XYZ file of C-alpha atoms in Angstrom:
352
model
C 0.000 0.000 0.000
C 1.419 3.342 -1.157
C 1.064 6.489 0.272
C -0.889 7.886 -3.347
C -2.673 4.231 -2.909
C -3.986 5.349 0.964
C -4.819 8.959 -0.404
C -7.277 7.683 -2.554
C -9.339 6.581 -0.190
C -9.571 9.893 1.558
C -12.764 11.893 1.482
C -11.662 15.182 0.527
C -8.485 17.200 0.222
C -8.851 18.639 3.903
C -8.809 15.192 5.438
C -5.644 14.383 2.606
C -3.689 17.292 4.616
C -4.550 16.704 8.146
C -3.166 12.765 7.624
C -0.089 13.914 6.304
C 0.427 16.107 8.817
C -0.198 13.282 11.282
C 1.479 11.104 9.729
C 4.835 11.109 11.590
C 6.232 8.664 14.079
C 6.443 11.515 17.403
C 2.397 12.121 16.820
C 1.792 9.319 17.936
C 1.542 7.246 21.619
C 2.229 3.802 20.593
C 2.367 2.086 17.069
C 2.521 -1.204 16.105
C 1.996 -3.900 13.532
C 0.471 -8.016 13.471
C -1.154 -10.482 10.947
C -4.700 -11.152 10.898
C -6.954 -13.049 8.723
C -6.566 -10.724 5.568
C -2.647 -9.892 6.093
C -0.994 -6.870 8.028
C -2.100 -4.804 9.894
C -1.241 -1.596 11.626
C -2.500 0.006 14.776
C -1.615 3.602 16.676
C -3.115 4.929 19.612
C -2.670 9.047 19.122
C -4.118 11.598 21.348
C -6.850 14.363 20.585
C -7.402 17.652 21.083
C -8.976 17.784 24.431
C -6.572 14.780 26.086
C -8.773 11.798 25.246
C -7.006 8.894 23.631
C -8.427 7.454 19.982
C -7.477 4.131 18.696
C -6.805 3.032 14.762
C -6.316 0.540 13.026
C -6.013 -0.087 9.134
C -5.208 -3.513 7.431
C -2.712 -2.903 5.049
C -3.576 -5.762 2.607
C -7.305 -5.144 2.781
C -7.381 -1.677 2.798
C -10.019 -1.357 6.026
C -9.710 2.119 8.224
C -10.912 2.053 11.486
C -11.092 4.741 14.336
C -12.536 5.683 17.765
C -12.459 9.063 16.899
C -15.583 11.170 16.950
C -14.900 12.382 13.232
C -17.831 11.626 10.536
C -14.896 11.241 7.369
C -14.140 7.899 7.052
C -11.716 6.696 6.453
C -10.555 9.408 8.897
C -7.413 11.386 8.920
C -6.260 9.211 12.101
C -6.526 5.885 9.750
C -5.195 7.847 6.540
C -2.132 9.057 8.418
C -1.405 5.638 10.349
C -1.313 4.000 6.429
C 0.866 6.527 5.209
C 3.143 6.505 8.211
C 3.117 2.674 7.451
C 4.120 3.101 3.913
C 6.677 5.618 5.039
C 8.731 3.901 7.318
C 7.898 0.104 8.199
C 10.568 -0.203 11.106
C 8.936 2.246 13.874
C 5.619 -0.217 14.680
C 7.727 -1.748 17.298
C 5.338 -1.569 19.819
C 3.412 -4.812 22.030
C -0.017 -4.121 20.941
C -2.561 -3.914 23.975
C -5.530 -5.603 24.806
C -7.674 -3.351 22.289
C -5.767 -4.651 19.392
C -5.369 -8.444 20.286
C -8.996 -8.398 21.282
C -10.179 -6.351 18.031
C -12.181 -4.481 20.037
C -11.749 -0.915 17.840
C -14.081 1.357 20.183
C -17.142 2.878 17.949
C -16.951 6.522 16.544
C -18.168 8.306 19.056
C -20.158 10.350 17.428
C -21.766 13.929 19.032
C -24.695 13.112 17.307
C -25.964 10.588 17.734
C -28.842 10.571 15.541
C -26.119 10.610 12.802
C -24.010 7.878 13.585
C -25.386 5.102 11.731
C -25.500 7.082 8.709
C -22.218 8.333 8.649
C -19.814 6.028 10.761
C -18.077 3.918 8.133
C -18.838 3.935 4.475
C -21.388 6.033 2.322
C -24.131 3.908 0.289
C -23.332 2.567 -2.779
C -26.552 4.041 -4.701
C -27.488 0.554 -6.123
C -30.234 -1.269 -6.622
C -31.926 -2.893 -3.554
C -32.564 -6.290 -4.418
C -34.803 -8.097 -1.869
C -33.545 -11.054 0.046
C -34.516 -14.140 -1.759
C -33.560 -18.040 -0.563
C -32.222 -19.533 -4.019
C -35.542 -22.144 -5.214
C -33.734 -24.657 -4.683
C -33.257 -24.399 -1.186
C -36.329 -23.523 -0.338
C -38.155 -26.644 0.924
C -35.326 -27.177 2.926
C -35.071 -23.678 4.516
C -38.558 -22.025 3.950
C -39.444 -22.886 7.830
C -36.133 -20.097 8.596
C -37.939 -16.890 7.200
C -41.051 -17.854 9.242
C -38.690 -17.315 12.244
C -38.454 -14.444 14.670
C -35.079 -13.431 13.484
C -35.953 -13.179 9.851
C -37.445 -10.056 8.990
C -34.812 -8.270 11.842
C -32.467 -9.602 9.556
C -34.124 -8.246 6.104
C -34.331 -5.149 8.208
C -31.048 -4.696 9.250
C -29.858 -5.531 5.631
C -31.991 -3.038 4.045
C -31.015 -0.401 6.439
C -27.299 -1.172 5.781
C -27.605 -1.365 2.286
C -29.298 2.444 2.143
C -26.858 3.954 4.499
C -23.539 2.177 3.675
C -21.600 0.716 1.389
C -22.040 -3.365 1.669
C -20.684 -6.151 0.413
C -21.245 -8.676 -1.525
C -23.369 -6.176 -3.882
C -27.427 -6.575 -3.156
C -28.504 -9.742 -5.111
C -25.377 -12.297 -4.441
C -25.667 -12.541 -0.709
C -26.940 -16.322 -1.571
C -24.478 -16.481 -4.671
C -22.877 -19.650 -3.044
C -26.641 -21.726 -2.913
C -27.806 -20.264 -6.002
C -24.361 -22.192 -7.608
C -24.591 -25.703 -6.033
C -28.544 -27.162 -5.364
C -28.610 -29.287 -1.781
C -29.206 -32.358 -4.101
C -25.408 -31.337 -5.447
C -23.491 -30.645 -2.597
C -20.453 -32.396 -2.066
C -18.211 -30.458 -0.285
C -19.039 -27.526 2.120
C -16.227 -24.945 2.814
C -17.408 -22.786 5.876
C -15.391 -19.165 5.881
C -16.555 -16.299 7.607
C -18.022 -13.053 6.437
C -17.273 -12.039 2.973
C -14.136 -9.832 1.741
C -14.510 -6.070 2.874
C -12.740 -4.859 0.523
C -14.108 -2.953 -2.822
C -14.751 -5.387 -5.931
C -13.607 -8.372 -3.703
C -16.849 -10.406 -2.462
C -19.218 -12.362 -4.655
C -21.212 -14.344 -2.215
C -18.881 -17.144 -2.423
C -16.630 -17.767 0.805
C -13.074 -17.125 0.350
C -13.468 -16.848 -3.765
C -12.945 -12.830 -5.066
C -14.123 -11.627 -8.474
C -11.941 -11.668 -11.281
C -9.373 -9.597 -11.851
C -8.915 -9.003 -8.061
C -5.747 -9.675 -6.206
C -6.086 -12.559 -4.255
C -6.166 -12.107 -0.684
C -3.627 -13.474 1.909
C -5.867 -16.552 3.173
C -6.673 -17.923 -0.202
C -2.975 -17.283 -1.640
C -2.049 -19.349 1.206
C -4.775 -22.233 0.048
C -3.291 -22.064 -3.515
C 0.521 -22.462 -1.632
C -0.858 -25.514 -0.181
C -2.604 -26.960 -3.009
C 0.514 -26.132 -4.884
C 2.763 -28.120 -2.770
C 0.575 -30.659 -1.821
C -0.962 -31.590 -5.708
C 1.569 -30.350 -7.904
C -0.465 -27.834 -9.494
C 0.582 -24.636 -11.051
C -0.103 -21.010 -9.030
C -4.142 -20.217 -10.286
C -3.781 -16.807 -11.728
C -7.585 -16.032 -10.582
C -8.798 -16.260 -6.918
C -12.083 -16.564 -8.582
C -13.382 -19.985 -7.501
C -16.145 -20.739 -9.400
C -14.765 -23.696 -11.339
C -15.121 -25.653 -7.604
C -18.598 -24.591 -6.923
C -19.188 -25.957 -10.654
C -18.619 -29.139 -9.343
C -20.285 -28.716 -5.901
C -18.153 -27.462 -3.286
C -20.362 -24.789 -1.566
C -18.233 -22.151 -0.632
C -20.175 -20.602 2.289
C -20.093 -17.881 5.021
C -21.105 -18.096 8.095
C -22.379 -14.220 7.569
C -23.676 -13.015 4.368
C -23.029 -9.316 4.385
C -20.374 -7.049 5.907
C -19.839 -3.106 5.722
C -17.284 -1.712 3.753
C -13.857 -1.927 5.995
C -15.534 -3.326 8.746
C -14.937 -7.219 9.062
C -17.453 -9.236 11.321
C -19.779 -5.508 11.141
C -22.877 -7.598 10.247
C -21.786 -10.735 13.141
C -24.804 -11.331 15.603
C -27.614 -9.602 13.467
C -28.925 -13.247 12.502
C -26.916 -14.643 9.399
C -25.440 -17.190 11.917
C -28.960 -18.428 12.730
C -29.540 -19.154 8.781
C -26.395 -20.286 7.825
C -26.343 -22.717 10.724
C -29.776 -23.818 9.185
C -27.743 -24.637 5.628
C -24.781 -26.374 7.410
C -27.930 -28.949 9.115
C -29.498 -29.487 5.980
C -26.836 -30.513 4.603
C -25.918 -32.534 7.132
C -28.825 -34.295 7.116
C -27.947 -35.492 3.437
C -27.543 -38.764 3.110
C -25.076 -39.277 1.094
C -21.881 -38.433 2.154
C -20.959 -34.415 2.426
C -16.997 -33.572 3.551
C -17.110 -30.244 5.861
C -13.900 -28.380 5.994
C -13.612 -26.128 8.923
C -10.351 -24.372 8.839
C -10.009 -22.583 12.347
C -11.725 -22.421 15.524
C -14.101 -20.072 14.550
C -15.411 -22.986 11.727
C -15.069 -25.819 14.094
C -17.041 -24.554 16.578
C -19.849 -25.442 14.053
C -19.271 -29.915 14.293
C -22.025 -29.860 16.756
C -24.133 -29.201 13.634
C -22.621 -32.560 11.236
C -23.613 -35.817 11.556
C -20.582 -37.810 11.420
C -21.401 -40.808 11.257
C -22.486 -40.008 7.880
C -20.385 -37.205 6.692
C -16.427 -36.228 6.833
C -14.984 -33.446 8.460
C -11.768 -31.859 7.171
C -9.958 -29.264 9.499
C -6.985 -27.494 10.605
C -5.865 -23.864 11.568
C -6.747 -21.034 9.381
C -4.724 -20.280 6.277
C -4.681 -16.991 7.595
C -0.924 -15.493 7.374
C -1.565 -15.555 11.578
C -1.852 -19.615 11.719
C -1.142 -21.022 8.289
C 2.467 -22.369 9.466
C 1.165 -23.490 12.782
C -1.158 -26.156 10.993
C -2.642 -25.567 7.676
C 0.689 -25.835 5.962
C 1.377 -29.412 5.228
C -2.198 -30.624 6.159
C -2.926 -31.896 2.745
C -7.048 -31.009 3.278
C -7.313 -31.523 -0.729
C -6.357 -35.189 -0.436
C -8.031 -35.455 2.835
C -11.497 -34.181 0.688
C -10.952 -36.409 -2.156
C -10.333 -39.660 -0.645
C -13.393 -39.015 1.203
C -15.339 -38.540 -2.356
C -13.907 -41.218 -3.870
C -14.383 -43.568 -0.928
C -17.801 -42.675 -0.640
C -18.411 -42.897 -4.987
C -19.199 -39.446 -5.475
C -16.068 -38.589 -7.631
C -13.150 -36.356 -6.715
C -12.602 -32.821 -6.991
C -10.768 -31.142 -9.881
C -8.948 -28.439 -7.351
C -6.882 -26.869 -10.552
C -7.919 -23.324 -11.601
């Protein structure tokens, strides 16, 4: 990430010169860089004008700003300056990040108004078309009974307010783009992630897949490292995954929509409910389904399978975090075919 590459992102030209003001090592407290999920990231605690303390933290490979300041720009000048600082001068986030960080527990904007906040806190709407929430027809009979639910129309709700005061991804229409690819009756692998890409152009509806043309993101170049290694295959030059749900691996969240730069924004507002409904009707299949549930987050969900009919794959994450403490070298590919082929539904063709 450049410093021109962080400037676009900025909301006007006043915000552009307040960051680069800030952006020098002695304005801030503490500074300091990890790995997550979706690659680097950077974090700064910097005081404000009246004393108070506001913490940032933008992921370099993702692009995602985030701030507890009370400013209504976003990204803010706080995040703006903390990425160009970042692409200034690597070496001076040498700090042990504190609780806040490990925790990824970003404070909200604390907004003076608070009438406002929702509206303006993260990312402007899109302006595009509102398409209603839809289960794919296929999946219907097997998940009708979910939108009869108490937590259904919150959830349409809470998606429709999003959608007309934010930017969201996947774009309205391809929240179900994973179910609307492979029909229950096709399902033959079931790849659990966990809220789409946040990133602009990335998410499709398909867990861990981007569009094409989009650089692929740290966890799934780390799946193509493995599959390279372990099957011999050349480097795909897409992250677009398509071909795989072609031949039914359902490549699903465990939450369908997420604001722009905010991972796990939309967590808790009913998505897990649903999705949890997918993972046990597939599970109660009965022919033989392999569930791969890379992480804890994912295997937290094999209270849902039936095993004694089904396969579960798992390891760590590939995130860049856990991908050499146990996803490296776990060989899940051959661990999902042999499954297949044991059970006579045919192996996967993994190469892109």
């Amino acid at each position: 990430m450049t410093q021109a590459k962080i400037l676009s992102f900025s909301p006007d030209e006043a915000s552009s010169k307040n960051a680069l003001a800030l952006a020098k090592r002695e304005k801030w407290e503490h500074v300091g860089a990890y790995d997550d999920e979706e690659g680097e990231v950077v974090w700064g605690e910097i005081k404000g004008s009246s004393g108070e303390v506001y913490h940032t933290r933008v992921g370099i490979d993702d692009f995602s700003f985030r701030c507890s300041c009370p400013s209504r720009k976003r990204p803010c000048k706080h995040g703006l300056a903390l990425g160009i600082l970042r692409a200034n001068d690597a070496s001076v986030f040498r700090d042990s990040p504190p609780a806040w960080v490990t925790n990824d527990e970003v404070p909200k904007p604390a907004f003076a108004d608070k009438g406002e906040a929702d509206k303006n806190a993260t990312s402007s709407p899109s302006n595009e078309n509102i398409v209603p929430l839809q289960i794919p027809a296929a999946w219907q009979p097997l998940l009708e009974d979910e939108t009869h639910k108490a937590y259904w129309p919150k959830l349409v709700e809470f998606v429709e307010e999003q959608r007309q005061n934010h930017t969201v991804y996947p774009p309205s229409g391809q929240e179900f783009a994973a179910l609307e690819t492979v029909a229950p009756d096709d399902v033959k692998v079931l790849i659990l992630g966990q809220d789409p890409y946040h990133g602009p152009k990335q998410a499709h509806g398909m867990a861990f897949s981007v569009q094409p043309g989009v650089t692929v993101p740290p966890s799934l170049h780390n799946i193509f490292l493995e599959m390279g290694e372990e099957l011999a295959v050349p480097m795909p030059k897409t992250g677009y995954l398509m071909p795989w749900a072609k031949q039914g691996v359902l490549l699903l969240n465990a939450v369908l929509t997420v604001r722009r730069s905010e991972p796990n924004s939309h967590k808790s507002k009913g998505w897990e409910k649903f999705t949890d409904a997918v993972i046990k009707a597939v599970s109660d299949k009965e022919q033989g389904v392999v569930f791969v549930l890379w992480g804890a987050y994912a295997q937290k969900k094999e209270k849902l399978i039936d095993t004694s009919k089904h396969t579960i794959v798992k390891s760590a994450h590939p995130s860049p975090l856990s991908a050499h403490v146990g996803f490296f070298g776990s060989e899940p590919f051959t661990q999902i075919n042999n499954a297949l082929e044991k059970s006579g539904r045919g192996a996967i063709d993994w190469k892109l």
